Amino acid sequence: VLDLAVTLAGALDGARRSLAEAGWAEPRLEAAELYSLLVCGPASAAWSDRERAISPSLAARIEAAVRLRCAGQPRQYAAGRACFRGHWLRVDGRVLIPRPETEGLVELVVEWAAGRCREAPAAPPPLVADIGTGSGAIAISLALEAPVSGVIATDTSPGALSLAIENATLLGARERIGFRRGSFLEPLLEDVVDAVVSNPPYITSGELDSLDREVRDFEPLLALDGGPDGLGPTRRIAEQAGRFLAPGGLIALETDSRRAGAAAAVLTHAGFEQVEVRDDLYGRPRYVLGRRAENG
Ligand SMILES: C[S@@+](CC[C@H](N)C(=O)[O-])C[C@H]1O[C@@H](n2cnc3c(N)ncnc32)[C@H](O)[C@@H]1O
């Protein structure tokens, strides 16, 4: 029986050949990356597991992922998985693939929530809203990592919301997140939150054509298109946030590094105080933060 078993090395060699025929310049690397996503493992998993006999179902999943990758799909869609802050999320064409830059936005909010709990230990933990939740990456990370009383996550896309709910359920965060369908902060209705966090669409409509083909052809336009100046959704969120944020509450938005100054000006114009721009892990200005006035 063992002789007939397919080892991982054998399956990945088949994958490498298909990927090479499809024109991938580094087919061995592609095959290894796909495998690590499929098993939610480290990049080295393809090497450390190479002598392992693999099940027919894993062999079929590798084959299916390779077929999608050969057709040009982004790796994460081909494997159906992405890792965000160590949390493995299901992803497909209904949602943006969460990016490492956004992990930094979450980090800032985790630090803010921890600081707030330290300064006011008797106060209830903060309630946070994640606007345009997509895969649920931000909302789920905050629910699992930050001292929050809960998260409200909104999106207009029903497909994104259903995948985000699936992810929250799989990762054990479902009970701490209220998912609501609607535009930006409108679904908050009567709720008052302590922080508004968002990675809104921020590419200008004119830049869409020059995006990498994998992004342009496969990721949802609704997640990317920020309108003529790329700041349409940022402006809407900033305008609405004053209505739903508690006095002194935080707004924390991701932005395009080329427009961080303009995004900060949007927050100032909307009446936020202590507006600042922070860098991402690559040293690019990426996050704009502000506070709602205590007496505003
Ligand atoms: C850049 S993606 C961010 C997704 C996820 N938060 C992340 O960081 O990976 C923007 C998200 O905003 C959603 N979106 C676009 N327009 C919206 C609107 N008017 N109201 C709520 N969500 C919206 C899109 O469907 C998409 O999921």
mmCIF file of C-alpha atoms and ligand atoms in Angstrom:
data_model
loop_
_atom_site.group_PDB
_atom_site.id
_atom_site.type_symbol
_atom_site.label_atom_id
_atom_site.label_comp_id
_atom_site.label_asym_id
_atom_site.label_seq_id
_atom_site.Cartn_x
_atom_site.Cartn_y
_atom_site.Cartn_z
ATOM 1 C CA VAL A 1 0.000 0.000 0.000
ATOM 2 C CA LEU A 2 2.846 2.332 0.961
ATOM 3 C CA ASP A 3 4.417 1.896 -2.467
ATOM 4 C CA LEU A 4 1.258 3.206 -4.115
ATOM 5 C CA ALA A 5 0.895 6.156 -1.753
ATOM 6 C CA VAL A 6 1.548 9.585 -3.217
ATOM 7 C CA THR A 7 4.184 11.463 -1.276
ATOM 8 C CA LEU A 8 3.989 15.216 -0.971
ATOM 9 C CA ALA A 9 7.218 15.496 -2.976
ATOM 10 C CA GLY A 10 5.550 13.545 -5.831
ATOM 11 C CA ALA A 11 2.382 15.658 -5.748
ATOM 12 C CA LEU A 12 4.384 18.899 -5.687
ATOM 13 C CA ASP A 13 6.511 17.727 -8.574
ATOM 14 C CA GLY A 14 3.340 17.262 -10.640
ATOM 15 C CA ALA A 15 2.230 20.715 -9.508
ATOM 16 C CA ARG A 16 5.600 22.177 -10.505
ATOM 17 C CA ARG A 17 5.313 20.719 -14.018
ATOM 18 C CA SER A 18 1.772 22.095 -14.539
ATOM 19 C CA LEU A 19 2.794 25.518 -13.250
ATOM 20 C CA ALA A 20 5.894 25.556 -15.488
ATOM 21 C CA GLU A 21 3.729 24.671 -18.526
ATOM 22 C CA ALA A 22 1.382 27.534 -17.591
ATOM 23 C CA GLY A 23 4.368 29.890 -17.728
ATOM 24 C CA TRP A 24 5.181 30.542 -14.065
ATOM 25 C CA ALA A 25 8.818 31.612 -13.797
ATOM 26 C CA GLU A 26 9.355 29.943 -10.393
ATOM 27 C CA PRO A 27 7.041 26.928 -10.468
ATOM 28 C CA ARG A 28 8.676 25.131 -7.527
ATOM 29 C CA LEU A 29 8.230 28.177 -5.307
ATOM 30 C CA GLU A 30 4.614 28.579 -6.510
ATOM 31 C CA ALA A 31 3.844 24.937 -5.678
ATOM 32 C CA ALA A 32 5.418 25.252 -2.219
ATOM 33 C CA GLU A 33 3.551 28.489 -1.455
ATOM 34 C CA LEU A 34 0.232 26.966 -2.521
ATOM 35 C CA TYR A 35 0.843 23.950 -0.297
ATOM 36 C CA SER A 36 1.659 26.071 2.754
ATOM 37 C CA LEU A 37 -1.580 28.039 2.263
ATOM 38 C CA LEU A 38 -3.617 24.855 1.794
ATOM 39 C CA VAL A 39 -2.369 23.346 5.056
ATOM 40 C CA CYS A 40 -2.286 26.704 6.912
ATOM 41 C CA GLY A 41 1.380 26.063 7.570
ATOM 42 C CA PRO A 42 4.709 27.870 7.366
ATOM 43 C CA ALA A 43 6.407 28.509 4.000
ATOM 44 C CA SER A 44 8.817 25.670 4.818
ATOM 45 C CA ALA A 45 5.994 23.083 5.143
ATOM 46 C CA ALA A 46 6.516 21.794 1.595
ATOM 47 C CA TRP A 47 10.082 20.901 2.516
ATOM 48 C CA SER A 48 9.539 19.514 6.014
ATOM 49 C CA ASP A 49 6.548 17.392 4.883
ATOM 50 C CA ARG A 50 8.112 16.190 1.609
ATOM 51 C CA GLU A 51 8.365 12.479 2.519
ATOM 52 C CA ARG A 52 4.821 12.399 3.925
ATOM 53 C CA ALA A 53 2.247 10.205 2.192
ATOM 54 C CA ILE A 54 -0.692 12.472 1.448
ATOM 55 C CA SER A 55 -4.381 11.594 1.419
ATOM 56 C CA PRO A 56 -6.325 11.490 -1.871
ATOM 57 C CA SER A 57 -8.375 14.463 -0.681
ATOM 58 C CA LEU A 58 -5.255 16.595 -0.057
ATOM 59 C CA ALA A 59 -3.867 15.517 -3.449
ATOM 60 C CA ALA A 60 -7.175 16.631 -5.046
ATOM 61 C CA ARG A 61 -7.047 19.981 -3.199
ATOM 62 C CA ILE A 62 -3.482 20.575 -4.404
ATOM 63 C CA GLU A 63 -4.548 19.772 -7.973
ATOM 64 C CA ALA A 64 -7.567 22.118 -7.778
ATOM 65 C CA ALA A 65 -5.432 24.956 -6.381
ATOM 66 C CA VAL A 66 -2.808 24.445 -9.084
ATOM 67 C CA ARG A 67 -5.511 24.578 -11.780
ATOM 68 C CA LEU A 68 -6.751 27.955 -10.442
ATOM 69 C CA ARG A 69 -3.196 29.289 -10.138
ATOM 70 C CA CYS A 70 -2.455 28.171 -13.717
ATOM 71 C CA ALA A 71 -5.508 30.215 -14.761
ATOM 72 C CA GLY A 72 -3.889 33.288 -13.180
ATOM 73 C CA GLN A 73 -5.814 33.488 -9.895
ATOM 74 C CA PRO A 74 -3.947 35.054 -6.943
ATOM 75 C CA ARG A 75 -2.339 32.382 -4.719
ATOM 76 C CA GLN A 76 -4.674 33.020 -1.799
ATOM 77 C CA TYR A 77 -7.805 32.643 -3.946
ATOM 78 C CA ALA A 78 -6.361 29.519 -5.582
ATOM 79 C CA ALA A 79 -5.765 27.952 -2.163
ATOM 80 C CA GLY A 80 -8.868 29.562 -0.624
ATOM 81 C CA ARG A 81 -6.913 30.803 2.369
ATOM 82 C CA ALA A 82 -4.959 33.799 3.647
ATOM 83 C CA CYS A 83 -3.088 34.325 6.881
ATOM 84 C CA PHE A 84 -3.712 37.596 8.729
ATOM 85 C CA ARG A 85 -1.966 38.218 12.055
ATOM 86 C CA GLY A 86 -1.659 34.454 12.426
ATOM 87 C CA HIS A 87 -5.393 33.867 11.860
ATOM 88 C CA TRP A 88 -6.203 31.671 8.863
ATOM 89 C CA LEU A 89 -9.104 33.145 6.905
ATOM 90 C CA ARG A 90 -11.090 31.677 4.030
ATOM 91 C CA VAL A 91 -10.882 33.959 1.005
ATOM 92 C CA ASP A 92 -12.333 33.940 -2.495
ATOM 93 C CA GLY A 93 -13.265 36.469 -5.164
ATOM 94 C CA ARG A 94 -15.999 37.965 -2.941
ATOM 95 C CA VAL A 95 -13.411 39.633 -0.691
ATOM 96 C CA LEU A 96 -10.154 41.539 -0.858
ATOM 97 C CA ILE A 97 -7.146 39.422 0.112
ATOM 98 C CA PRO A 98 -6.109 40.912 3.462
ATOM 99 C CA ARG A 99 -2.702 42.631 3.246
ATOM 100 C CA PRO A 100 0.220 42.791 5.711
ATOM 101 C CA GLU A 101 -0.136 46.598 5.819
ATOM 102 C CA THR A 102 -3.573 46.165 7.376
ATOM 103 C CA GLU A 103 -2.058 44.045 10.144
ATOM 104 C CA GLY A 104 -0.336 47.273 11.226
ATOM 105 C CA LEU A 105 -3.664 49.127 11.391
ATOM 106 C CA VAL A 106 -4.976 46.412 13.719
ATOM 107 C CA GLU A 107 -1.803 46.688 15.815
ATOM 108 C CA LEU A 108 -2.444 50.406 16.396
ATOM 109 C CA VAL A 109 -6.007 49.730 17.527
ATOM 110 C CA VAL A 110 -4.983 46.818 19.790
ATOM 111 C CA GLU A 111 -2.444 49.166 21.462
ATOM 112 C CA TRP A 112 -5.046 51.916 21.782
ATOM 113 C CA ALA A 113 -7.599 49.557 23.371
ATOM 114 C CA ALA A 114 -5.011 48.139 25.784
ATOM 115 C CA GLY A 115 -3.923 51.683 26.784
ATOM 116 C CA ARG A 116 -7.511 52.740 27.338
ATOM 117 C CA CYS A 117 -8.187 49.751 29.599
ATOM 118 C CA ARG A 118 -4.993 50.489 31.567
ATOM 119 C CA GLU A 119 -5.924 54.151 32.041
ATOM 120 C CA ALA A 120 -9.551 53.508 32.965
ATOM 121 C CA PRO A 121 -9.720 49.976 34.414
ATOM 122 C CA ALA A 122 -13.192 50.548 35.864
ATOM 123 C CA ALA A 123 -14.691 51.614 32.496
ATOM 124 C CA PRO A 124 -16.244 48.970 30.231
ATOM 125 C CA PRO A 125 -13.910 47.781 27.461
ATOM 126 C CA PRO A 126 -14.339 49.716 24.213
ATOM 127 C CA LEU A 127 -16.861 48.884 21.503
ATOM 128 C CA VAL A 128 -15.306 49.106 18.028
ATOM 129 C CA ALA A 129 -16.734 49.362 14.489
ATOM 130 C CA ASP A 130 -14.935 47.902 11.451
ATOM 131 C CA ILE A 131 -16.296 49.567 8.322
ATOM 132 C CA GLY A 132 -16.015 47.557 5.075
ATOM 133 C CA THR A 133 -15.078 44.322 6.801
ATOM 134 C CA GLY A 134 -14.488 42.178 3.666
ATOM 135 C CA SER A 135 -13.144 38.815 4.862
ATOM 136 C CA GLY A 136 -13.611 39.998 8.460
ATOM 137 C CA ALA A 137 -9.830 40.277 8.893
ATOM 138 C CA ILE A 138 -9.842 43.433 11.049
ATOM 139 C CA ALA A 139 -13.007 42.673 13.036
ATOM 140 C CA ILE A 140 -11.956 39.096 13.829
ATOM 141 C CA SER A 141 -8.408 40.089 14.827
ATOM 142 C CA LEU A 142 -9.728 42.801 17.138
ATOM 143 C CA ALA A 143 -12.308 40.462 18.666
ATOM 144 C CA LEU A 144 -9.617 37.849 19.328
ATOM 145 C CA GLU A 145 -6.682 40.065 20.311
ATOM 146 C CA ALA A 146 -7.886 43.368 21.754
ATOM 147 C CA PRO A 147 -9.601 44.016 25.079
ATOM 148 C CA VAL A 148 -12.889 45.085 23.459
ATOM 149 C CA SER A 149 -16.471 44.532 24.560
ATOM 150 C CA GLY A 150 -17.383 43.730 20.967
ATOM 151 C CA VAL A 151 -17.055 44.682 17.327
ATOM 152 C CA ILE A 152 -19.679 45.826 14.831
ATOM 153 C CA ALA A 153 -18.634 44.980 11.266
ATOM 154 C CA THR A 154 -20.349 46.458 8.210
ATOM 155 C CA ASP A 155 -20.153 45.877 4.472
ATOM 156 C CA THR A 156 -22.465 46.505 1.527
ATOM 157 C CA SER A 157 -21.457 43.262 -0.142
ATOM 158 C CA PRO A 158 -23.659 40.305 0.903
ATOM 159 C CA GLY A 159 -21.007 37.886 -0.398
ATOM 160 C CA ALA A 160 -18.306 39.497 1.755
ATOM 161 C CA LEU A 161 -20.529 39.468 4.828
ATOM 162 C CA SER A 162 -21.383 35.794 4.480
ATOM 163 C CA LEU A 163 -17.700 34.873 4.122
ATOM 164 C CA ALA A 164 -16.783 37.119 7.086
ATOM 165 C CA ILE A 165 -19.435 35.372 9.204
ATOM 166 C CA GLU A 166 -18.044 31.979 8.143
ATOM 167 C CA ASN A 167 -14.526 33.111 9.125
ATOM 168 C CA ALA A 168 -15.663 34.495 12.481
ATOM 169 C CA THR A 169 -17.460 31.222 13.214
ATOM 170 C CA LEU A 170 -14.459 29.066 12.234
ATOM 171 C CA LEU A 171 -12.107 31.178 14.363
ATOM 172 C CA GLY A 172 -14.348 31.303 17.430
ATOM 173 C CA ALA A 173 -15.039 35.053 17.241
ATOM 174 C CA ARG A 174 -18.656 34.949 16.057
ATOM 175 C CA GLU A 175 -20.250 35.817 19.399
ATOM 176 C CA ARG A 176 -18.189 38.979 19.781
ATOM 177 C CA ILE A 177 -18.977 40.474 16.347
ATOM 178 C CA GLY A 178 -22.255 41.899 15.062
ATOM 179 C CA PHE A 179 -22.259 41.753 11.250
ATOM 180 C CA ARG A 180 -24.492 44.292 9.542
ATOM 181 C CA ARG A 181 -25.157 44.942 5.906
ATOM 182 C CA GLY A 182 -25.300 48.532 4.682
ATOM 183 C CA SER A 183 -23.307 51.518 3.577
ATOM 184 C CA PHE A 184 -20.361 52.586 5.728
ATOM 185 C CA LEU A 185 -21.596 53.511 9.257
ATOM 186 C CA GLU A 186 -25.318 53.628 8.449
ATOM 187 C CA PRO A 187 -25.985 50.129 9.842
ATOM 188 C CA LEU A 188 -24.825 51.334 13.274
ATOM 189 C CA LEU A 189 -28.263 52.985 13.662
ATOM 190 C CA GLU A 190 -28.415 54.034 17.349
ATOM 191 C CA ASP A 191 -25.098 52.543 18.467
ATOM 192 C CA VAL A 192 -22.319 54.689 19.888
ATOM 193 C CA VAL A 193 -18.832 53.208 19.488
ATOM 194 C CA ASP A 194 -15.458 54.058 21.013
ATOM 195 C CA ALA A 195 -13.447 53.503 17.826
ATOM 196 C CA VAL A 196 -14.109 53.445 14.091
ATOM 197 C CA VAL A 197 -11.575 51.426 12.143
ATOM 198 C CA SER A 198 -11.524 50.941 8.400
ATOM 199 C CA ASN A 199 -9.432 49.920 5.460
ATOM 200 C CA PRO A 200 -11.702 51.591 2.899
ATOM 201 C CA PRO A 201 -11.386 51.380 -0.894
ATOM 202 C CA TYR A 202 -8.721 54.016 -1.670
ATOM 203 C CA ILE A 203 -7.459 53.524 -5.228
ATOM 204 C CA THR A 204 -8.457 56.320 -7.605
ATOM 205 C CA SER A 205 -10.745 55.209 -10.444
ATOM 206 C CA GLY A 206 -7.999 56.332 -12.849
ATOM 207 C CA GLU A 207 -5.382 54.080 -11.186
ATOM 208 C CA LEU A 208 -7.486 50.898 -11.431
ATOM 209 C CA ASP A 209 -6.244 50.041 -14.933
ATOM 210 C CA SER A 210 -2.602 50.188 -13.847
ATOM 211 C CA LEU A 211 -3.003 47.796 -10.896
ATOM 212 C CA ASP A 212 -1.250 44.416 -11.070
ATOM 213 C CA ARG A 213 -3.229 42.083 -13.274
ATOM 214 C CA GLU A 214 -3.914 39.689 -10.384
ATOM 215 C CA VAL A 215 -5.518 42.504 -8.401
ATOM 216 C CA ARG A 216 -7.359 44.158 -11.294
ATOM 217 C CA ASP A 217 -8.756 40.977 -12.808
ATOM 218 C CA PHE A 218 -9.669 39.060 -9.664
ATOM 219 C CA GLU A 219 -10.166 41.235 -6.588
ATOM 220 C CA PRO A 220 -13.595 42.909 -6.187
ATOM 221 C CA LEU A 221 -13.848 46.398 -7.706
ATOM 222 C CA LEU A 222 -16.082 47.420 -4.798
ATOM 223 C CA ALA A 223 -13.134 46.819 -2.443
ATOM 224 C CA LEU A 224 -10.709 48.928 -4.485
ATOM 225 C CA ASP A 225 -12.419 51.879 -6.161
ATOM 226 C CA GLY A 226 -12.156 55.013 -4.034
ATOM 227 C CA GLY A 227 -13.671 57.303 -6.686
ATOM 228 C CA PRO A 228 -12.040 60.082 -8.732
ATOM 229 C CA ASP A 229 -9.547 61.169 -6.024
ATOM 230 C CA GLY A 230 -9.415 57.871 -4.094
ATOM 231 C CA LEU A 231 -10.814 59.558 -0.994
ATOM 232 C CA GLY A 232 -14.586 59.198 -1.533
ATOM 233 C CA PRO A 233 -15.105 56.377 1.014
ATOM 234 C CA THR A 234 -12.604 57.993 3.449
ATOM 235 C CA ARG A 235 -14.619 61.217 3.300
ATOM 236 C CA ARG A 236 -17.959 59.422 3.839
ATOM 237 C CA ILE A 237 -16.598 57.469 6.815
ATOM 238 C CA ALA A 238 -15.050 60.596 8.378
ATOM 239 C CA GLU A 239 -18.275 62.572 7.908
ATOM 240 C CA GLN A 240 -20.434 59.844 9.424
ATOM 241 C CA ALA A 241 -18.047 58.858 12.236
ATOM 242 C CA GLY A 242 -18.610 62.051 14.271
ATOM 243 C CA ARG A 243 -22.267 60.986 14.661
ATOM 244 C CA PHE A 244 -21.501 57.488 15.977
ATOM 245 C CA LEU A 245 -18.280 58.004 17.948
ATOM 246 C CA ALA A 246 -18.277 58.642 21.690
ATOM 247 C CA PRO A 247 -16.530 61.873 22.784
ATOM 248 C CA GLY A 248 -12.765 61.290 22.720
ATOM 249 C CA GLY A 249 -13.289 58.243 20.475
ATOM 250 C CA LEU A 250 -10.698 57.080 17.964
ATOM 251 C CA ILE A 251 -10.897 57.007 14.168
ATOM 252 C CA ALA A 252 -8.177 54.894 12.510
ATOM 253 C CA LEU A 253 -8.114 54.521 8.735
ATOM 254 C CA GLU A 254 -5.739 52.894 6.279
ATOM 255 C CA THR A 255 -4.888 55.004 3.254
ATOM 256 C CA ASP A 256 -2.788 55.021 0.110
ATOM 257 C CA SER A 257 0.736 56.184 1.010
ATOM 258 C CA ARG A 258 0.600 58.734 -1.837
ATOM 259 C CA ARG A 259 -2.465 60.363 -0.291
ATOM 260 C CA ALA A 260 -1.826 60.111 3.455
ATOM 261 C CA GLY A 261 -1.566 63.910 3.815
ATOM 262 C CA ALA A 262 -4.822 64.401 1.917
ATOM 263 C CA ALA A 263 -6.534 61.704 4.023
ATOM 264 C CA ALA A 264 -5.340 63.448 7.204
ATOM 265 C CA ALA A 265 -6.778 66.722 5.862
ATOM 266 C CA VAL A 266 -10.114 64.919 5.392
ATOM 267 C CA LEU A 267 -10.139 64.017 9.106
ATOM 268 C CA THR A 268 -9.217 67.569 10.141
ATOM 269 C CA HIS A 269 -11.933 68.971 7.870
ATOM 270 C CA ALA A 270 -14.471 66.602 9.451
ATOM 271 C CA GLY A 271 -13.640 68.095 12.875
ATOM 272 C CA PHE A 272 -11.310 65.452 14.317
ATOM 273 C CA GLU A 273 -8.562 66.467 16.734
ATOM 274 C CA GLN A 274 -5.027 65.117 17.294
ATOM 275 C CA VAL A 275 -4.895 64.055 13.647
ATOM 276 C CA GLU A 276 -1.699 62.188 12.811
ATOM 277 C CA VAL A 277 -0.210 60.055 10.048
ATOM 278 C CA ARG A 278 1.604 56.828 11.007
ATOM 279 C CA ASP A 279 3.921 54.631 8.935
ATOM 280 C CA ASP A 280 3.393 50.970 8.044
ATOM 281 C CA LEU A 281 5.932 48.171 8.492
ATOM 282 C CA TYR A 282 7.643 49.174 5.243
ATOM 283 C CA GLY A 283 8.074 52.776 6.453
ATOM 284 C CA ARG A 284 5.348 54.201 4.217
ATOM 285 C CA PRO A 285 2.760 56.690 5.540
ATOM 286 C CA ARG A 286 -0.318 54.489 5.651
ATOM 287 C CA TYR A 287 -2.545 55.162 8.619
ATOM 288 C CA VAL A 288 -4.421 58.287 9.623
ATOM 289 C CA LEU A 289 -5.662 58.624 13.166
ATOM 290 C CA GLY A 290 -7.831 61.217 14.884
ATOM 291 C CA ARG A 291 -9.917 61.752 17.989
ATOM 292 C CA ARG A 292 -13.424 63.044 18.324
ATOM 293 C CA ALA A 293 -13.410 66.143 20.539
ATOM 294 C CA GLU A 294 -14.303 65.415 24.193
ATOM 295 C CA ASN A 295 -16.963 68.117 24.079
ATOM 296 C CA GLY A 296 -17.723 67.897 20.324
HETATM 297 C C1 LIG B 1 -10.236 47.568 0.884
HETATM 298 S S1 LIG B 1 -11.516 46.428 1.264
HETATM 299 C C2 LIG B 1 -11.091 46.027 2.947
HETATM 300 C C3 LIG B 1 -11.561 44.672 3.392
HETATM 301 C C4 LIG B 1 -11.022 44.256 4.768
HETATM 302 N N1 LIG B 1 -11.452 45.195 5.792
HETATM 303 C C5 LIG B 1 -9.513 44.179 4.741
HETATM 304 O O1 LIG B 1 -8.867 45.097 5.280
HETATM 305 O O2 LIG B 1 -8.967 43.219 4.194
HETATM 306 C C6 LIG B 1 -12.900 47.503 1.399
HETATM 307 C C7 LIG B 1 -14.226 46.857 1.792
HETATM 308 O O3 LIG B 1 -15.214 47.884 1.838
HETATM 309 C C8 LIG B 1 -16.421 47.388 1.331
HETATM 310 N N2 LIG B 1 -17.234 48.519 0.881
HETATM 311 C C9 LIG B 1 -17.184 49.230 -0.279
HETATM 312 N N3 LIG B 1 -18.113 50.195 -0.274
HETATM 313 C C10 LIG B 1 -18.753 50.126 0.930
HETATM 314 C C11 LIG B 1 -19.813 50.854 1.523
HETATM 315 N N4 LIG B 1 -20.426 51.871 0.896
HETATM 316 N N5 LIG B 1 -20.204 50.500 2.775
HETATM 317 C C12 LIG B 1 -19.613 49.469 3.431
HETATM 318 N N6 LIG B 1 -18.621 48.735 2.907
HETATM 319 C C13 LIG B 1 -18.183 49.057 1.664
HETATM 320 C C14 LIG B 1 -16.017 46.443 0.217
HETATM 321 O O4 LIG B 1 -17.047 45.515 -0.068
HETATM 322 C C15 LIG B 1 -14.756 45.802 0.821
HETATM 323 O O5 LIG B 1 -15.090 44.636 1.528
#
